[in-house]
XYZ file of C-alpha atoms in Angstrom:
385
model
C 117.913 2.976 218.009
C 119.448 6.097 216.530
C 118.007 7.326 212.737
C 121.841 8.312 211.838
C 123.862 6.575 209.276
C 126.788 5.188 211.547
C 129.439 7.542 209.460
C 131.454 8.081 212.962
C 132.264 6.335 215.451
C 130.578 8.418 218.078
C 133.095 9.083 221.561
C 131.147 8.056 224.402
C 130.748 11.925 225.664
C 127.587 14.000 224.900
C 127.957 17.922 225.413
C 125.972 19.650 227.766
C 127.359 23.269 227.046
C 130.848 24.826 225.667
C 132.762 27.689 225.978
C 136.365 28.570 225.866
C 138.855 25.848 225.636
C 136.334 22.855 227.744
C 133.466 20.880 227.227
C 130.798 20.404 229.550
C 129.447 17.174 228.730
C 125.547 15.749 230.344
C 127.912 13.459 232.282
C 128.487 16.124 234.762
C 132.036 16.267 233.633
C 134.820 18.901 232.561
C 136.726 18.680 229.600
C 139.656 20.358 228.069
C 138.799 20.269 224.229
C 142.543 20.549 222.607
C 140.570 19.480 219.095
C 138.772 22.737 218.537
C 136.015 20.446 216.443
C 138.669 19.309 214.496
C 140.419 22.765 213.961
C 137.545 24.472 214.080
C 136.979 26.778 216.819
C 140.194 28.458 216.773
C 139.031 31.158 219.222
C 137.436 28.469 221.507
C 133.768 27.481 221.723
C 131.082 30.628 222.014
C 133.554 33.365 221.737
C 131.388 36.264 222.658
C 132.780 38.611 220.048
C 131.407 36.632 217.223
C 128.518 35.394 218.868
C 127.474 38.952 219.293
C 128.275 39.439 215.020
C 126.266 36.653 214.567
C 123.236 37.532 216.763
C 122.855 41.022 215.389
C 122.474 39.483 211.845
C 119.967 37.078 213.023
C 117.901 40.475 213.567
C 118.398 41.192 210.000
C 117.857 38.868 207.913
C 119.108 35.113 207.706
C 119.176 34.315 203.740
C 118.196 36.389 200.683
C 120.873 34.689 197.976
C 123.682 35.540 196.322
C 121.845 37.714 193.364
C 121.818 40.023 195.957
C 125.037 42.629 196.733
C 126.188 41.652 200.583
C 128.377 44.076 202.260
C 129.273 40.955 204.749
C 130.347 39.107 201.636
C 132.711 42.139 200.664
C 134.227 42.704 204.079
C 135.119 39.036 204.962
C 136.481 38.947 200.757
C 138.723 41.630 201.854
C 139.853 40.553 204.914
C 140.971 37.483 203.010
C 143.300 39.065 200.343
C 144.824 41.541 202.067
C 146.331 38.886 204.737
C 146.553 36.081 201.815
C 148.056 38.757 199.140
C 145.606 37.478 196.743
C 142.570 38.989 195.364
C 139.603 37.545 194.831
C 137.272 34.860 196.796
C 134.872 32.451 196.144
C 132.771 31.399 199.404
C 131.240 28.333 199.498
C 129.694 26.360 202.461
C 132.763 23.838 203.862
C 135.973 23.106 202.953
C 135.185 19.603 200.556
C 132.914 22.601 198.564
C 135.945 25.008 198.342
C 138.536 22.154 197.278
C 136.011 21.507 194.748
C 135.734 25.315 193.634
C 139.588 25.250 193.364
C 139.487 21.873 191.105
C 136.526 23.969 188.373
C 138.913 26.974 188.128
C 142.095 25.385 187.778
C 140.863 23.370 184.825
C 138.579 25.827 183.277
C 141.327 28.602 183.693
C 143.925 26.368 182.292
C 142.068 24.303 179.463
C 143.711 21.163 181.192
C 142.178 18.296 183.284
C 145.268 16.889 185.152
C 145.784 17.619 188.874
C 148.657 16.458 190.306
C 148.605 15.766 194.648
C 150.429 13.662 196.979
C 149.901 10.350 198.886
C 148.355 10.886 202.280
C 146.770 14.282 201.144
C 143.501 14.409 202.604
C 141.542 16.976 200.504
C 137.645 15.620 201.396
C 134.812 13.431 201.094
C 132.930 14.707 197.619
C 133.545 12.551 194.792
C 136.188 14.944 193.057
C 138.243 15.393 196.268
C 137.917 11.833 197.405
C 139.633 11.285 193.963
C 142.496 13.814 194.895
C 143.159 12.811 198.074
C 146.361 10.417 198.113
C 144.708 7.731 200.911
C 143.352 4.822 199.889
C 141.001 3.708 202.917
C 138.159 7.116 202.003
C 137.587 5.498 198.403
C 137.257 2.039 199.073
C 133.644 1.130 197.939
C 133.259 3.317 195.508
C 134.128 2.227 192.223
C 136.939 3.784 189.853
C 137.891 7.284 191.218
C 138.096 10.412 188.847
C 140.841 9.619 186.534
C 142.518 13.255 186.245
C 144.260 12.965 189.378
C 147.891 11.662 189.974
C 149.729 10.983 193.352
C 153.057 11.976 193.538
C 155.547 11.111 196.948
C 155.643 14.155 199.515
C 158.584 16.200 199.912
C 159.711 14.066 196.902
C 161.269 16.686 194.423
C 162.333 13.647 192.158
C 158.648 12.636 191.334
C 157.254 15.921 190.808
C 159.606 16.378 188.232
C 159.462 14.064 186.114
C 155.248 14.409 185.898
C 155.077 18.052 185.969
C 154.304 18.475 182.141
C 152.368 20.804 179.898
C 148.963 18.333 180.213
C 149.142 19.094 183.624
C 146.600 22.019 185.081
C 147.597 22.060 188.671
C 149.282 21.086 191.819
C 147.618 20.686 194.967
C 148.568 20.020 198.272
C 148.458 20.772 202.107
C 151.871 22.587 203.491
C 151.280 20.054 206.436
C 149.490 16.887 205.774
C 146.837 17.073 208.544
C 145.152 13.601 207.957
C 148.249 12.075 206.975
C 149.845 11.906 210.346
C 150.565 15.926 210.705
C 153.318 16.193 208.090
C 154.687 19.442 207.300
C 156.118 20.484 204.027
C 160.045 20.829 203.882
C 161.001 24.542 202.609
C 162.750 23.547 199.231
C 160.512 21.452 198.561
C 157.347 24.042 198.603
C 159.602 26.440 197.116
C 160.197 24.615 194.231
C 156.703 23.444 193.536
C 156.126 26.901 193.207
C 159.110 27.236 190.559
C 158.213 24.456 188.463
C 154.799 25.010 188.423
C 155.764 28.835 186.816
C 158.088 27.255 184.534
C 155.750 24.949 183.170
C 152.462 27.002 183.163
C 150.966 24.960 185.973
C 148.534 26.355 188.840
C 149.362 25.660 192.016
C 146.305 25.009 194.957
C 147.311 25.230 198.434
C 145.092 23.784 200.673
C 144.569 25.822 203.822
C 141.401 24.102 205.131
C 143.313 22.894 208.466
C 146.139 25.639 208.189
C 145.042 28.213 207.343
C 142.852 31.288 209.912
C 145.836 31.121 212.160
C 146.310 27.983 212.970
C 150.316 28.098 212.403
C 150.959 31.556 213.735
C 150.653 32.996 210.421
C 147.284 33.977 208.930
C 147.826 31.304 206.085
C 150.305 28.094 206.024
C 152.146 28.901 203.033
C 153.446 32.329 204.580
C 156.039 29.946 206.142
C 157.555 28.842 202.970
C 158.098 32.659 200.915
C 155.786 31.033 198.498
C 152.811 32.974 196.739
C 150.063 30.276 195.026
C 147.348 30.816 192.784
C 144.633 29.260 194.715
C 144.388 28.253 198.551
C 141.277 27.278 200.008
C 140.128 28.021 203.384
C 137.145 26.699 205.490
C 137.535 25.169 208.730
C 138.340 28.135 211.526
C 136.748 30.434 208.966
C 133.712 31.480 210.779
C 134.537 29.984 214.352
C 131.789 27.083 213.963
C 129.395 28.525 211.695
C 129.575 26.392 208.326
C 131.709 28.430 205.576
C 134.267 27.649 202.677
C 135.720 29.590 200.383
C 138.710 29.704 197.885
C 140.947 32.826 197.471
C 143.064 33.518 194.294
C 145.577 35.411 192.010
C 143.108 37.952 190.479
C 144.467 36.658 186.860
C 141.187 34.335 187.384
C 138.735 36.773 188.147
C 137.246 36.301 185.098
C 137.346 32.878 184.673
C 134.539 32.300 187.619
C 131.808 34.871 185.662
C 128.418 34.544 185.687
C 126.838 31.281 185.227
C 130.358 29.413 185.548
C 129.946 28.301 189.556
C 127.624 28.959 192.007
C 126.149 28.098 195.479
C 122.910 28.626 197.292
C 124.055 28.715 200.810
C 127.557 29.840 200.425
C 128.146 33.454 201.637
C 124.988 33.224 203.389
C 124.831 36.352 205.700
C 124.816 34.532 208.856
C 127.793 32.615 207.865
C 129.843 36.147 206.959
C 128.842 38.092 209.950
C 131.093 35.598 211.911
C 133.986 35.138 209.263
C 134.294 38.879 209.289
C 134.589 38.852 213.483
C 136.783 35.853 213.624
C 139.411 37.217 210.933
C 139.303 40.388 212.505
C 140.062 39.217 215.560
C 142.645 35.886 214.144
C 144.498 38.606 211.910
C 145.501 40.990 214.303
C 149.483 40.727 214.403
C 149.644 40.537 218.392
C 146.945 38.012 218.378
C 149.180 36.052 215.884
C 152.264 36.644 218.129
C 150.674 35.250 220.925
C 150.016 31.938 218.988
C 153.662 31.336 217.746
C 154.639 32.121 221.848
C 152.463 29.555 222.625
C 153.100 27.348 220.513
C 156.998 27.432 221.361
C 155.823 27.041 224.724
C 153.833 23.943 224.259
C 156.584 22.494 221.798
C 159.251 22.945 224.540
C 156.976 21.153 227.368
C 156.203 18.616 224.881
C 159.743 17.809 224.460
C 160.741 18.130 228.028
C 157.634 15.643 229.459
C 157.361 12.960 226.482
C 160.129 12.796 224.111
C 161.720 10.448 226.704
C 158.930 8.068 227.141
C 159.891 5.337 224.841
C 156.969 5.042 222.861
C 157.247 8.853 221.584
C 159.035 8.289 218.211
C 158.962 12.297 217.067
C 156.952 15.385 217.779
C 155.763 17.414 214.879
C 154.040 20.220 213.620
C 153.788 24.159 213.049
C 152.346 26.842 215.166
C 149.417 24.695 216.980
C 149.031 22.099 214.685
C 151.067 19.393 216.212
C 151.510 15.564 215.900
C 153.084 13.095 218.146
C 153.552 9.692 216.788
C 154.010 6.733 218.517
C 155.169 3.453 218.186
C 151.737 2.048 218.397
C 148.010 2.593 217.638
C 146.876 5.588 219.631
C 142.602 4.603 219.876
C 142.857 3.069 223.248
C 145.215 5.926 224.705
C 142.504 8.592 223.281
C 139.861 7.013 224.990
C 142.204 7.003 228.138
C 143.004 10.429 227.876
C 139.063 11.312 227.364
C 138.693 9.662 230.678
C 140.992 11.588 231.529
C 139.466 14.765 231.197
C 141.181 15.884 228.015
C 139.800 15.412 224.155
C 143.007 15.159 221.487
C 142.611 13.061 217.533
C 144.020 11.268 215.784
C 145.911 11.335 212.630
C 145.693 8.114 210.951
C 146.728 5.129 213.454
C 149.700 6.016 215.539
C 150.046 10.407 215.781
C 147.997 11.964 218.337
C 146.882 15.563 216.886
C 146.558 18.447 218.796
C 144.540 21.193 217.846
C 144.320 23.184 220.766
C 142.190 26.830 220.325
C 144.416 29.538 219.386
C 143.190 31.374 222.255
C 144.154 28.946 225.098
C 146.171 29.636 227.875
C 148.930 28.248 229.385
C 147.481 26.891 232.178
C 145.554 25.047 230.229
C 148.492 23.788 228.106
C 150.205 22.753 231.182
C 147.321 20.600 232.269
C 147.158 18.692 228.667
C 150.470 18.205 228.641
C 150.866 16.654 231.890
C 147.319 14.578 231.062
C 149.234 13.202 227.927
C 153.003 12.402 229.868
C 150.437 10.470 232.720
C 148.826 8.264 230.193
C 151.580 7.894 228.006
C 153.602 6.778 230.687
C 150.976 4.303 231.817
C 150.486 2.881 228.461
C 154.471 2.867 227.995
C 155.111 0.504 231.365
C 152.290 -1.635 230.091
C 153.537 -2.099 226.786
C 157.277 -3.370 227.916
C-alpha cells in the first residue's frame, strides 16, 4: 500500500540512476528521457558542472534566510536581467510560487484586481493560478475560483480588445501554451498585447516557466516576438532540478515589493542559487544557445521527413525544443508504447505528444527518438485503419 495521495498516475518505470539524456530504471533497462522532468533538466540529468556548484555549497552552509545578504542570490539576480533586459528578481521556490509573486505585484503596483489570460493557459496548481489558468478540468472540485480573472481566446486580437480596459491590472500569458497542446503565440498577436497593454496602462506577465532558461533557443520566449514585458516568471530549468522560482521585472516595481510586502522562507535558499547561477551560466552562453536552435532545426526537419506522412500526424509544432505533435487520436496508449519502447515523451492534453528533449542532447540521440516515434506511430496508424 503506498502512503501517497494518488495525485499522478505513476508510469510503470522506477529510476535506478540518471545522467545525461537516459534513465536507468531498477528494471535493468535504458531509457532516452526526451521530457527533461517535464522541462526541467535542460542540461540533462547530473550535469557535473552544477553538481559540483551545488556540492561546494553543501560545505558551506545549506539555509540561513533571506534577512541575510547572499552573494548567490545577487549573481543568479544578475544573470537574469542582463539576458531578460529587466532588472530586478524575486526568487521564490517553483514556478506556481513565482506566478503567484507576479499576480501580488501586478495588482499592488497597479491598484487594480483584474487579470486578464487565455483559455488553455496553464499557469499552476495554487488557488490563485488555478483561477488564472484558462482549463477547466484543474478546478473541478473546488468551489467558485478567484473572481478577478477573465479568459480571453488565444491569438484572438478581437477579444482582447474589447476587455482590455482601465479596471484591468494585467495580462498574462505563455508565448507557447505548453499544457494546452504546445501552442505558440502568433507574432502580431504578442506584439500587440504589448501595445495595448501600454496604451491602456496595463501590465503585461509573461510566463516563462516552460520557455524560458533556453528552452526555445533564446534565453527567454518572448525574445522571439521583439516584445519587452513587465513581468515574466521563470522556474522550471532554473536550477537544473534543484527546486527554484522566481519572477523578473521592469525595475519601475522595485519598490513596490519593499519590505514586509512578499516574502518566502525557502526561496533563494543558497543551495538552490549555487545551481541557478551554474546552469544560466552555462544555458546563456550564445554558442550554447546556437547549438539549441541547430538542433532544433535538425529535429524539426527529421520530424517532418519520418511522420508528417503517417496519417494520423495532423501538424507538428513548437519553438526551439519545445515541440508538439498532435494526432488524430488520444496519445496515452502510444506513450506507454513508446516507454516500452525505450523512449519517455508527454503529453499535452489528449492528442499532442510533447517533446522536451535536454538542451544538451545530441543528435544521435535525436535520431534514435525520432525513429522510436515513426515505429510506433506507424504501428498504431495500420491498426487504427
Amino acid at each position: 500500500m503506498s502512503h501517497l495521495f494518488p495525485t499522478y498516475s505513476k508510469w510503470e518505470i522506477e529510476p535506478e540512476s540518471a545522467k545525461g539524456t537516459f534513465i536507468y530504471g531498477k528494471d535493468g533497462k535504458t531509457y532516452l528521457d526526451f521530457t527533461s522532468g517535464i522541462g526541467v533538466c535542460n542540461l540533462g540529468h547530473c550535469q557535473e558542472e552544477v553538481k559540483t556548484a551545488v556540492e561546494q555549497q553543501l560545505n558551506k552552509f545549506w539555509h540561513v534566510s533571506n534577512m541575510f545578504p547572499i552573494d548567490l542570490q545577487e549573481k543568479t539576480a544578475a544573470l537574469l536581467t542582463k539576458a531578460s533586459g529587466l532588472d530586478v528578481v524575486f526568487f521564490a521556490n517553483s514556478g506556481a510560487e513565482a506566478n503567484e509573486a507576479a499576480i501580488k505585484l501586478a495588482r499592488k503596483a497597479t491598484g487594480k484586481t483584474k487579470i486578464l489570460t487565455f483559455l488553455q493557459s496553464f499557469h499552476g496548481r495554487t488557488f490563485a493560478t488555478m483561477s488564472a489558468t484558462g482549463q477547466d478540468k484543474i478546478k473541478q472540485g473546488y468551489g467558485p475560483m478567484l473572481e478577478t480573472f477573465e479568459y480571453l481566446l488565444y491569438n484572438d486580437l478581437t477579444a482582447l480588445k474589447e476587455k482590455i480596459k482601465d479596471d484591468v491590472a494585467a495580462v498574462m500569458l505563455e508565448v507557447i501554451q505548453g499544457e494546452g497542446g504546445v501552442h505558440p503565440a502568433k507574432k502580431e498577436f504578442l506584439q500587440e498585447v504589448e501595445a495595448l497593454c501600454k496604451e491602456n496602462g496595463v501590465l503585461l506577465i509573461i510566463d516563462e516557466i516552460q520557455t524560458g532558461i533556453g528552452r526555445t533557443g533564446k534565453p527567454f520566449g518572448f525574445q522571439h516576438y521583439q516584445i519587452k514585458p513587465d513581468i515574466i516568471s521563470v522556474a522550471k530549468g532554473l536550477a537544473n532540478g534543484i527546486p527554484v522560482g522566481a519572477i523578473v521585472a521592469d525595475g519601475k516595481l522595485k519598490e513596490v515589493f519593499g519590505p514586509g510586502s512578499h516574502g518566502t522562507t525557502f526561496g533563494g535558499n543558497p543551495i538552490a542559487m549555487a545551481a541557478a547561477a551554474k546552469t544560466l551560466e552555462i544555458i546563456f552562453k550564445e554558442a550554447f544557445l546556437e547549438e539549441v536552435q541547430q538542433k532544433s532545426t535538425f529535429l524539426f526537419s527529421l520530424l517532418q521527413q519520418k511522420l508528417a506522412s503517417i496519417q494520423m500526424v495532423k501538424e507538428i509544432r513548437g519553438i526551439g525544443l519545445m515541440i508538439g505533435i498532435e494526432l488524430d487520436q488520444s496519445v496515452s496508449n502510444i506513450l506507454g508504447e513508446l516507454r516500452s519502447e525505450g523512449l519517455i515523451v508527454l503529453n499535452a492534453g489528449d492528442n499532442v505528444i510533447r517533446l522536451l528533449p535536454s538542451l544538451n542532447t545530441s543528435k544521435e540521440e535525436i535520431e534514435k527518438a525520432v525513429f522510436t516515434l515513426e515505429k510506433a506511430l506507424n504501428i498504431y496508424a495500420k491498426t487504427t485503419v
